[in-house]
XYZ file of C-alpha atoms in Angstrom:
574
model
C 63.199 2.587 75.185
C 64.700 1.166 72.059
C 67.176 -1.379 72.317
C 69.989 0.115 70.327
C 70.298 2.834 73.241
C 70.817 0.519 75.410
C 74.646 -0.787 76.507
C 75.691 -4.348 76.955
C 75.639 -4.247 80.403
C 72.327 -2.075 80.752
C 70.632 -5.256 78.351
C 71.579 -7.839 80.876
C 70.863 -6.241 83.918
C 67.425 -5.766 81.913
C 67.278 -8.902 81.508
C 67.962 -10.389 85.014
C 65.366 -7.904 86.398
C 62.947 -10.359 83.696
C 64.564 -13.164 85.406
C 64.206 -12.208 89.200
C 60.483 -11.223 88.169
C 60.185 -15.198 86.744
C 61.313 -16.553 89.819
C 58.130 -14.600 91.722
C 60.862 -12.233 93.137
C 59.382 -8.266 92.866
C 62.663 -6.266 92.343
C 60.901 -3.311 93.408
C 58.930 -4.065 96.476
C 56.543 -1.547 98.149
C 56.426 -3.407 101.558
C 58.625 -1.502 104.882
C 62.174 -2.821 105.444
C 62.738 -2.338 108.884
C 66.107 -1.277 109.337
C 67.047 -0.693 112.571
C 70.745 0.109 112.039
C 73.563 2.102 110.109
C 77.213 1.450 108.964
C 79.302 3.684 111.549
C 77.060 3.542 114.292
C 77.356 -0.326 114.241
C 81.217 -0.004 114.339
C 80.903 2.955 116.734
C 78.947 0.931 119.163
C 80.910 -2.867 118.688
C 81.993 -4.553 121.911
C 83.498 -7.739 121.603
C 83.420 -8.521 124.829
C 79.327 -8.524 124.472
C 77.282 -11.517 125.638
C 75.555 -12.278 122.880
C 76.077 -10.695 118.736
C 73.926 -7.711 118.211
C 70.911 -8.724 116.173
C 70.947 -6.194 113.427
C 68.554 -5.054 110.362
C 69.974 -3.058 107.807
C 70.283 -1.812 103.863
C 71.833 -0.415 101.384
C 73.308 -0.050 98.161
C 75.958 -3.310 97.106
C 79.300 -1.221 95.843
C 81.006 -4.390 95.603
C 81.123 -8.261 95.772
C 83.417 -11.007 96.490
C 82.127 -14.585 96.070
C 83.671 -17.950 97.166
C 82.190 -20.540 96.747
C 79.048 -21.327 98.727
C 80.577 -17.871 100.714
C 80.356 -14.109 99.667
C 81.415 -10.861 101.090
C 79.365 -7.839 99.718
C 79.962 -3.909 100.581
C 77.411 -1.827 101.603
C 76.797 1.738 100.975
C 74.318 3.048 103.687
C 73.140 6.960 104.203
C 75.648 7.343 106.420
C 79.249 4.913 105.032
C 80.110 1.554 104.440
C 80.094 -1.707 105.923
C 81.034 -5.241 105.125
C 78.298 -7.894 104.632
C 79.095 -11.941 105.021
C 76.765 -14.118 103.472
C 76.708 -17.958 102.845
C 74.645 -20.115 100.787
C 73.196 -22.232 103.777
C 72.570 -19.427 106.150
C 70.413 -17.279 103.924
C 69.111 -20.700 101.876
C 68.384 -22.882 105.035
C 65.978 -25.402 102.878
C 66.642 -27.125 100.129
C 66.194 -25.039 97.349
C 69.004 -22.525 97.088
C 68.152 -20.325 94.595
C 68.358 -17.195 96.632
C 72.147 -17.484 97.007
C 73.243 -19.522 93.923
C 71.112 -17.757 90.842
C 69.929 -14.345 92.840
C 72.952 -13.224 95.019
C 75.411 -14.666 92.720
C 74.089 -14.201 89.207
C 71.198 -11.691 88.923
C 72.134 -9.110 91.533
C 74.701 -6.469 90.182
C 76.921 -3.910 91.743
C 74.189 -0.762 92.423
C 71.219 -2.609 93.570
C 69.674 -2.484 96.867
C 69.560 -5.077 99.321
C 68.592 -5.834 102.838
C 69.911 -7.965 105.275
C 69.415 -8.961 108.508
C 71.870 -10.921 111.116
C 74.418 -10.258 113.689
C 77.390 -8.412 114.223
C 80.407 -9.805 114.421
C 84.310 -9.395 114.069
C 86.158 -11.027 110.921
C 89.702 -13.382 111.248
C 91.251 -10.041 109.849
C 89.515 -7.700 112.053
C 87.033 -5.817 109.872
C 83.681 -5.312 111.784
C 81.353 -7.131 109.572
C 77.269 -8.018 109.482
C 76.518 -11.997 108.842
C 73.609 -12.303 106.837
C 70.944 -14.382 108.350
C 68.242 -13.091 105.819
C 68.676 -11.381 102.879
C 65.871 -9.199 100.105
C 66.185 -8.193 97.323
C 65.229 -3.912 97.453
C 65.739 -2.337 94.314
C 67.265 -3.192 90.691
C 70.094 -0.819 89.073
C 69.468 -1.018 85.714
C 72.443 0.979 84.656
C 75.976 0.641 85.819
C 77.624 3.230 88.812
C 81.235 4.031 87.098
C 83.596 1.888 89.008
C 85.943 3.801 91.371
C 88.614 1.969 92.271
C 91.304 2.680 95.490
C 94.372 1.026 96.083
C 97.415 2.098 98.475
C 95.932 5.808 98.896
C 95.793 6.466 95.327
C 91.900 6.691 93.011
C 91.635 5.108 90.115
C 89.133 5.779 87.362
C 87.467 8.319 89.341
C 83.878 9.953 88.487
C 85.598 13.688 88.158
C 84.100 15.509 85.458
C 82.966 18.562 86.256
C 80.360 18.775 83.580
C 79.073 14.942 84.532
C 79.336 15.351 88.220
C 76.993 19.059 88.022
C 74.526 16.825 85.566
C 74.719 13.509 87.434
C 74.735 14.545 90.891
C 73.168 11.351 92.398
C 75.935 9.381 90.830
C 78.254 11.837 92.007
C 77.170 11.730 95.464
C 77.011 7.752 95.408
C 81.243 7.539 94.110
C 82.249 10.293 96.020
C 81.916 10.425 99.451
C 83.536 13.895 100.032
C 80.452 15.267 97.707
C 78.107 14.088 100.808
C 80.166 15.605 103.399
C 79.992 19.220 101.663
C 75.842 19.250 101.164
C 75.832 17.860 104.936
C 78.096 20.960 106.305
C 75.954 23.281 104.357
C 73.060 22.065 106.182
C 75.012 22.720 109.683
C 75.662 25.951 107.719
C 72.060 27.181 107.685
C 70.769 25.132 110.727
C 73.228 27.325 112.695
C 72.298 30.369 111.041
C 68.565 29.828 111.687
C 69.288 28.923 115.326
C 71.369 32.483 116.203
C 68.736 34.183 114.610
C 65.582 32.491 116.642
C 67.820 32.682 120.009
C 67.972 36.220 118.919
C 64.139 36.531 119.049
C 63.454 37.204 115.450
C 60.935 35.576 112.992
C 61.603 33.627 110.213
C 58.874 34.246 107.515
C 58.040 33.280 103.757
C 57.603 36.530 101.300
C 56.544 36.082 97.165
C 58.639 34.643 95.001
C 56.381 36.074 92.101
C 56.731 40.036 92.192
C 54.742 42.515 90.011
C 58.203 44.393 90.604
C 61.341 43.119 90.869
C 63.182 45.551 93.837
C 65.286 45.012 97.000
C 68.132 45.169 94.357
C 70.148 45.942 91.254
C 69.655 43.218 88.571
C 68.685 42.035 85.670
C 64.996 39.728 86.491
C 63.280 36.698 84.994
C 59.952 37.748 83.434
C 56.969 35.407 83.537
C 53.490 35.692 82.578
C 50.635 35.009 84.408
C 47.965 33.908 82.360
C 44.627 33.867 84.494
C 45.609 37.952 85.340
C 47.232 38.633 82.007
C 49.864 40.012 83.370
C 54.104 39.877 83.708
C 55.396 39.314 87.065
C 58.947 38.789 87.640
C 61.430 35.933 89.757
C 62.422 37.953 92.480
C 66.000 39.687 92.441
C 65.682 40.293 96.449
C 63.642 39.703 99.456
C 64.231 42.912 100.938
C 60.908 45.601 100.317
C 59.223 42.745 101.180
C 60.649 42.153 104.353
C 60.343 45.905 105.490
C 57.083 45.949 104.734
C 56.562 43.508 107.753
C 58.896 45.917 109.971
C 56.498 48.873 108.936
C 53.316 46.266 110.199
C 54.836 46.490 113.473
C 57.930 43.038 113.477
C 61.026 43.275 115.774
C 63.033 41.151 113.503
C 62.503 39.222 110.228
C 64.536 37.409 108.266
C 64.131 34.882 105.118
C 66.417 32.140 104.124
C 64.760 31.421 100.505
C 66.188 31.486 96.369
C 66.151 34.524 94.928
C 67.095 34.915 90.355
C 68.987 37.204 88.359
C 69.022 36.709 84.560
C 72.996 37.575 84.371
C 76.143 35.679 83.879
C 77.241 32.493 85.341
C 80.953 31.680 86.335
C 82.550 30.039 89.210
C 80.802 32.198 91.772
C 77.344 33.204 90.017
C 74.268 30.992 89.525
C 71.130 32.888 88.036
C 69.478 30.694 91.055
C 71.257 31.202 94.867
C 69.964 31.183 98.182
C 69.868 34.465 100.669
C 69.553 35.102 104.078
C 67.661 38.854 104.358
C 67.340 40.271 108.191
C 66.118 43.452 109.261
C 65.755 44.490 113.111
C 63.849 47.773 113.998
C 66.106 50.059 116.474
C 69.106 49.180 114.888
C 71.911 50.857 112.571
C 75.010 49.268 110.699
C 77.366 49.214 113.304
C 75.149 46.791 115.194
C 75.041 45.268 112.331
C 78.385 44.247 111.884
C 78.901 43.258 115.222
C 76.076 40.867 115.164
C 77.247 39.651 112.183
C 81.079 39.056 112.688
C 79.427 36.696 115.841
C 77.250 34.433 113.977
C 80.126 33.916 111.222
C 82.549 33.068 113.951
C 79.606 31.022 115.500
C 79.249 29.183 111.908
C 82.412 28.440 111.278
C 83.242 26.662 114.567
C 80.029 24.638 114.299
C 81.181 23.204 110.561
C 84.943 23.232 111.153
C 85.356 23.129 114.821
C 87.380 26.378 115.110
C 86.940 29.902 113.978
C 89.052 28.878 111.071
C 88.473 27.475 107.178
C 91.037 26.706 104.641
C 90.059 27.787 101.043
C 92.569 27.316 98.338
C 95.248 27.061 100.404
C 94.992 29.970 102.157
C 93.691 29.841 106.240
C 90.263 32.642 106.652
C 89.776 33.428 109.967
C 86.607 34.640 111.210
C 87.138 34.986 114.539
C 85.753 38.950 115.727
C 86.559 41.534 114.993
C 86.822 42.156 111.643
C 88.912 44.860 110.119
C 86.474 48.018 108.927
C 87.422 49.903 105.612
C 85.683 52.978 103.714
C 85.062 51.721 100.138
C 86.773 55.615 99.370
C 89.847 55.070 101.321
C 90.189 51.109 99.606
C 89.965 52.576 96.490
C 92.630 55.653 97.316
C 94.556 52.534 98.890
C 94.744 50.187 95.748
C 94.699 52.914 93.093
C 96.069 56.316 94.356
C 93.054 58.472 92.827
C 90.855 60.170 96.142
C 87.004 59.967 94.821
C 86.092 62.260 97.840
C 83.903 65.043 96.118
C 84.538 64.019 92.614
C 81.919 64.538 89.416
C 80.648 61.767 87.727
C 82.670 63.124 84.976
C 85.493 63.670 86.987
C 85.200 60.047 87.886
C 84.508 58.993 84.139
C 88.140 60.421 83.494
C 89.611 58.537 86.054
C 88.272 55.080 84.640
C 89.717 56.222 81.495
C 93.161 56.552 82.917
C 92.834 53.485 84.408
C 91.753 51.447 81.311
C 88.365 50.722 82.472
C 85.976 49.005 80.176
C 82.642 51.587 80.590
C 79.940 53.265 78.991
C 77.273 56.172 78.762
C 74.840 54.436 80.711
C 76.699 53.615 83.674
C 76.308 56.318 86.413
C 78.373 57.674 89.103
C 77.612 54.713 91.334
C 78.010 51.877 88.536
C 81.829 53.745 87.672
C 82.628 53.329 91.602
C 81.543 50.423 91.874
C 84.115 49.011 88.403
C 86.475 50.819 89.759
C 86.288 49.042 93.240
C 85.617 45.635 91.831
C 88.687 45.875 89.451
C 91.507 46.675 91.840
C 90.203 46.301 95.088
C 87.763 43.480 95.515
C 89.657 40.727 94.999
C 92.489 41.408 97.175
C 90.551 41.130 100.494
C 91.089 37.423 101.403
C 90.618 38.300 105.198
C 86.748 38.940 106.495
C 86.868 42.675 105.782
C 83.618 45.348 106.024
C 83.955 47.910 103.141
C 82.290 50.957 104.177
C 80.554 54.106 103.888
C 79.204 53.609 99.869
C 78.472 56.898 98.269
C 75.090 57.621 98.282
C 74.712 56.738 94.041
C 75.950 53.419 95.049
C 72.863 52.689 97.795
C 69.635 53.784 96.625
C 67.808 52.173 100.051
C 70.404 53.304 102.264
C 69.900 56.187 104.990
C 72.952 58.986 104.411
C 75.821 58.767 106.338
C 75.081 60.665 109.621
C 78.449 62.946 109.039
C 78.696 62.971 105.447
C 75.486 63.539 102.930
C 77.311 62.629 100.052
C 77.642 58.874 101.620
C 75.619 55.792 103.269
C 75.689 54.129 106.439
C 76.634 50.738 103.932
C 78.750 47.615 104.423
C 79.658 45.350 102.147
C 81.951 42.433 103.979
C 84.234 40.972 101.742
C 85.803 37.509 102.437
C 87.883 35.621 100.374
C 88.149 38.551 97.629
C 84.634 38.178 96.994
C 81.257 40.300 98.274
C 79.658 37.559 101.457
C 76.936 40.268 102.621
C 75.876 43.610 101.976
C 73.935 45.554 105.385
C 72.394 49.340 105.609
C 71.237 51.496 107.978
C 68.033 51.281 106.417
C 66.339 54.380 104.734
C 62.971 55.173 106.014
C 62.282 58.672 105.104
C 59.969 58.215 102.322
C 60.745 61.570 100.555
C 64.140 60.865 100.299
C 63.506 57.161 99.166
C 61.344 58.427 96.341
C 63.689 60.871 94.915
C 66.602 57.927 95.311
C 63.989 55.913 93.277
C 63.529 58.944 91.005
C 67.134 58.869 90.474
C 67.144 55.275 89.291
C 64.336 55.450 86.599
C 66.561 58.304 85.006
C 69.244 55.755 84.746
C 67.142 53.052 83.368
C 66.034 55.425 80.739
C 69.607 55.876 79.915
C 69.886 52.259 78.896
C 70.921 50.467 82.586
C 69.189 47.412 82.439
C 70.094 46.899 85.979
C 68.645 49.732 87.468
C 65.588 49.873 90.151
C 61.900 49.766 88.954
C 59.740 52.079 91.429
C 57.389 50.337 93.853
C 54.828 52.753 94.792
C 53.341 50.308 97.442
C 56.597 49.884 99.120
C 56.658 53.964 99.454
C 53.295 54.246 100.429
C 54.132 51.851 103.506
C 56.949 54.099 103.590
C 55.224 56.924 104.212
C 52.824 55.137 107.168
C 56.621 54.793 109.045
C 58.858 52.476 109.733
C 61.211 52.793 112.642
C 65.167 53.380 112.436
C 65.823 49.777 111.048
C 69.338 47.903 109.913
C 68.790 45.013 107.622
C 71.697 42.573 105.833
C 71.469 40.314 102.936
C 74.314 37.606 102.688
C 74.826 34.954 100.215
C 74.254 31.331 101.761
C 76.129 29.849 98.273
C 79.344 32.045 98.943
C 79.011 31.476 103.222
C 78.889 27.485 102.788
C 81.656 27.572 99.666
C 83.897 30.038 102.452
C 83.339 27.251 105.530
C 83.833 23.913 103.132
C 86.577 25.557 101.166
C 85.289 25.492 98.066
C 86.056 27.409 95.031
C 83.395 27.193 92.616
C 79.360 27.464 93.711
C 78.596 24.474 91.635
C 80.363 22.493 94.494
C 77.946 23.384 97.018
C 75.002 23.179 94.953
C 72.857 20.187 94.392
C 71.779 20.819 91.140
C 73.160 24.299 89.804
C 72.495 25.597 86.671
C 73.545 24.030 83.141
C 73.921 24.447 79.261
C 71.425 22.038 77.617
C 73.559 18.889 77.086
C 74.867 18.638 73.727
C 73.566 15.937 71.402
C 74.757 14.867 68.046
C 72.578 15.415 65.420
C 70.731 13.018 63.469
C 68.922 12.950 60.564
C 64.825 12.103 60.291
C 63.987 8.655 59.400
C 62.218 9.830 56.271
C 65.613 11.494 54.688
C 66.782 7.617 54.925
C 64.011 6.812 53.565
C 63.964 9.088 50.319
C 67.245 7.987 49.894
C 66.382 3.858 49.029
C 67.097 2.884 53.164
C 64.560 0.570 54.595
C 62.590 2.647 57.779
C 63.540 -0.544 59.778
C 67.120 0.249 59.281
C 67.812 3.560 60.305
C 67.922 2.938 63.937
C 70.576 0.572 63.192
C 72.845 3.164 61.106
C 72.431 5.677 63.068
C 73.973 2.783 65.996
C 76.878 2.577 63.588
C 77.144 6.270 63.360
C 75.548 6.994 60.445
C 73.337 10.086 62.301
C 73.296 11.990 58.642
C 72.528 10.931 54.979
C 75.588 12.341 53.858
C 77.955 10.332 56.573
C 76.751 7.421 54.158
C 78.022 9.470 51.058
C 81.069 7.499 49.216
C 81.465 4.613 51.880
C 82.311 1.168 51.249
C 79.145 -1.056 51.073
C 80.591 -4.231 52.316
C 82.058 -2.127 55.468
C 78.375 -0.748 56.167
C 76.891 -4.274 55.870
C 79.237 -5.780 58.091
C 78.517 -3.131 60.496
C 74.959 -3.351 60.290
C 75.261 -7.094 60.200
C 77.319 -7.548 63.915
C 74.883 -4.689 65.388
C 72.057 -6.841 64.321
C 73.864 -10.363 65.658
C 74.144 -8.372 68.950
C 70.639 -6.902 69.627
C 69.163 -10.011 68.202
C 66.940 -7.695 66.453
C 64.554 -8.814 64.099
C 65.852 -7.303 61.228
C 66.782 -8.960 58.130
C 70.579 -7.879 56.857
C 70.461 -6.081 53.057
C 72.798 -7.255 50.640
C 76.126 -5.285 49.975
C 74.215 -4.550 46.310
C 71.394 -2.902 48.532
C 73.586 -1.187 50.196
C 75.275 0.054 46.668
C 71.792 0.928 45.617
C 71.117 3.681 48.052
C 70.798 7.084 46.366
C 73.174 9.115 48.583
C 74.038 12.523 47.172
């Protein structure tokens, strides 16, 4: 890496990890530390009325450092919290040469490297539960600073709070801000509890493709790859769900998938082209079960993350305790709106948008104009776990008709939070029917609906062998674990979600410097002093560039000789 990247700090802890090396000390050692403790379970377990200290081995990341003399305290940051550390120079230096404690602990080691330590538990004069080093190794070198959050009387001080650093920089993030951890850690509970109610249930978890020769189970835009050996495009799949009742045809009781599925469309504060699903579909079974079964394992859920059937989001107390209320999407949208769909043309319907100042076009269908119609005055206000039902059948292309009413689908949608959580069917499994719904979708592709189903003939050739009466749901495990940690935005509750490249200045090619009278040795340095184009060099003052270039030089001790203020005045800058 060249120098002149490099910050102050970042060059000396570079060079005490060339000084610890000197000494015969390897700051990155491969050998096991055996720790045999952690930071709350030692203060979880302290007794001081024990007969003897606890003889303790453990390690961690120094957050911060308070030395006295030939005494220290040092912080740790374990997986699981904090705890105090007491070292002195004569415990962990018990011969003569001291090194260890006077140039290592107190001079090379910086706030962010790893250490280990081993001693006993005790109790400080001010009551802190505290480890007294006995032995101490040196695990790991930081070689660039942690930002410094500072806490005093309740109230955070320089805190690491960016949005667009924390998404980028999530291992920082998750090292300054302790609340980060505790989110990722419920979202595990989150889908361990999920997976167990689903095994108690008796249903098998199983692993479909994640590269489809056709993207179905959904309406979405894909990700298109190639695949070189066949020559052929295969898509990032939109849903798990064809898949999946495929394995229901081959003769499954129950399958389900927790796994990522893509969709090349917008991102906001409750999209990510990349989420996680949970897809389940048990033979025997219609929507109604459905819901039941699901308003059970949400309750179930939510009590194992929050300890009640209760989660605060925004402000505002969800309750997921059963039942939830039940809602035709037709009568929500006569509710919120005052127009009855019930019967209505697509053009009738078109009309209606118009007259409420809907945004649409040509290629949206009857379902598509629904479904903007729903999302604009009626999603959002369910804050309560509600199951919209009963989708027309344009809406549900996989969907078995309504057993009363042809013109609709046994179809929930449960809506939480005024946002969509999980979306269930009876499923369809007459393959005549399915064929013509598919049918139906290529004709509004060809209209220009970029969205709309390809056919899978496969899938309707299993189809066609039979697959029993089967209900199957999809929900979102992003939206679920934002709903139980009351989050608002997805990027909370993912590690790593998706970004805009990072914006970098622009700078100028060496050889433009060059062609202009600079020495090639130099530009590295102006481009230090932010000088990243020719023409930021246009009409400047000479002697302010060359005392620039002169104190950048001092710093980095580079090996650079300084040009003359009439060098300077010699460049050619147009």
């Amino acid at each position: 890496m060249n120098i002149l990247e490099l910050s102050e700090q970042e060059i000396c802890r570079r060079n005490s990890l060339d000084q610890l090396r000197a000494m015969g000390i390897n700051p990155y050692p491969a050998a096991e530390f055996p720790v045999n403790a952690y930071s709350t379970e030692i203060k979880e377990n302290f007794d001081d009325n024990a007969d003897a200290p606890r003889e303790v081995c453990i390690a961690g990341r120094m957050m911060s450092r308070r030395i006295m003399g030939k005494a220290s305290f040092a912080e740790l940051l374990d997986s699981r919290g904090r705890i105090q550390v007491y070292i002195t120079r004569d415990d962990i230096c018990p011969g003569e040469d001291k090194e260890l404690y006077n140039s290592v602990f107190k001079k090379l080691l910086d706030l962010g490297d790893f250490i280990g330590v081993k001693g006993f538990v005790f109790r400080t004069q001010t009551g802190e539960i505290s480890v007294h080093a006995k032995e101490l190794t040196v695990l790991a070198k930081s070689i660039k600073p942690l930002p410094i959050v500072k806490e005093k009387d309740g109230v955070t001080y320089d805190s690491f709070d960016d949005p667009e650093l924390r998404y980028r920089q999530r291992y920082v993030d998750l090292i300054v801000n302790p609340d980060v951890k505790d989110t990722f850690l419920k979202r595990a509970t989150v889908v361990k509890t999920l997976r167990t109610a689903l095994d108690e249930a008796g249903y098998t978890e199983v692993e479909t493709p994640i590269l489809q020769p056709i993207p179905g189970g959904a309406s979405a835009r894909p990700f298109i790859t190639h695949h070189n050996s066949l020559d052929v495009d295969l898509y990032l799949r939109i849903a798990t769900e064809l898949y999946l009742k495929r394995l229901i045809v081959g003769g499954f009781e129950g399958v389900y998938e927790i796994g990522k599925n893509f969709r090349n469309e917008g991102m906001d504060k409750s999209h990510n082209p990349e989420f996680t699903c949970m897809e389940l579909y048990v033979q025997y079974k219609d929507y109604n079960w459905m819901m039941a079964f699901t308003e059970q394992i949400l309750e179930r859920i939510c009590i194992a993350v929050n300890g009640k059937p209760e989660s605060v989001v925004d402000g505002q107390t969800i309750s997921f305790k059963a039942p939830f209320r039940r809602l035709p999407i037709l009568e929500a949208i006569k509710e919120k709106t005052g127009y009855d769909l019930d019967g209505k043309s697509e053009d009738e319907i078109r009309e209606i948008c118009k007259k409420l100042e809907l945004e649409i076009d040509e290629t949206m269908g009857k379902g598509k104009l629904i479904d903007e119609i729903f999302g604009e005055f009626c999603e959002g206000t369910f804050i309560q776990p509600t199951f919209i039902t009963d989708y027309p059948i344009e809406m549900s292309p996989l969907t078995k008709k309504h057993r009363t009413n042809p013109n609709l689908t046994e179809r929930f949608e449960l809506m939480v939070n005024g946002k969509e959580l999980a979306n269930a069917y009876s499923e369809l499994n007459d393959p005549i029917d399915q064929e013509e719904r598919f049918q139906d979708q290529l004709r509004l592709s060809e209209k220009g609906d970029d969205e709309a189903m390809f056919i899978d003939q496969d899938f309707l050739r299993a189809l066609q062998y039979g697959m029993p009466p089967t209900s199957g749901i999809g929900i979102g495990i992003d939206r679920l674990v934002m709903l139980m940690t009351g989050q608002t935005q997805i990027q909370e509750v993912l590690f790593f979600p998706q970004m805009r490249p990072e914006k970098k200045a622009p700078r100028d090619a060496a050889a433009k410097y060059v062609a202009c009278g600079v020495a090639e040795s130099l530009v590295p340095v102006l481009q230090k002093a932010g000088y990243n184009l020719v023409s930021d060099l246009k009409d400047v003052n000479p002697q302010k560039v060359q005392q620039q270039l002169g104190e950048i030089i001092k710093k980095y001790k580079l090996d650079i000789e300084k040009p003359s203020v009439q060098d300077i005045a010699n460049w050619q800058i147009d």
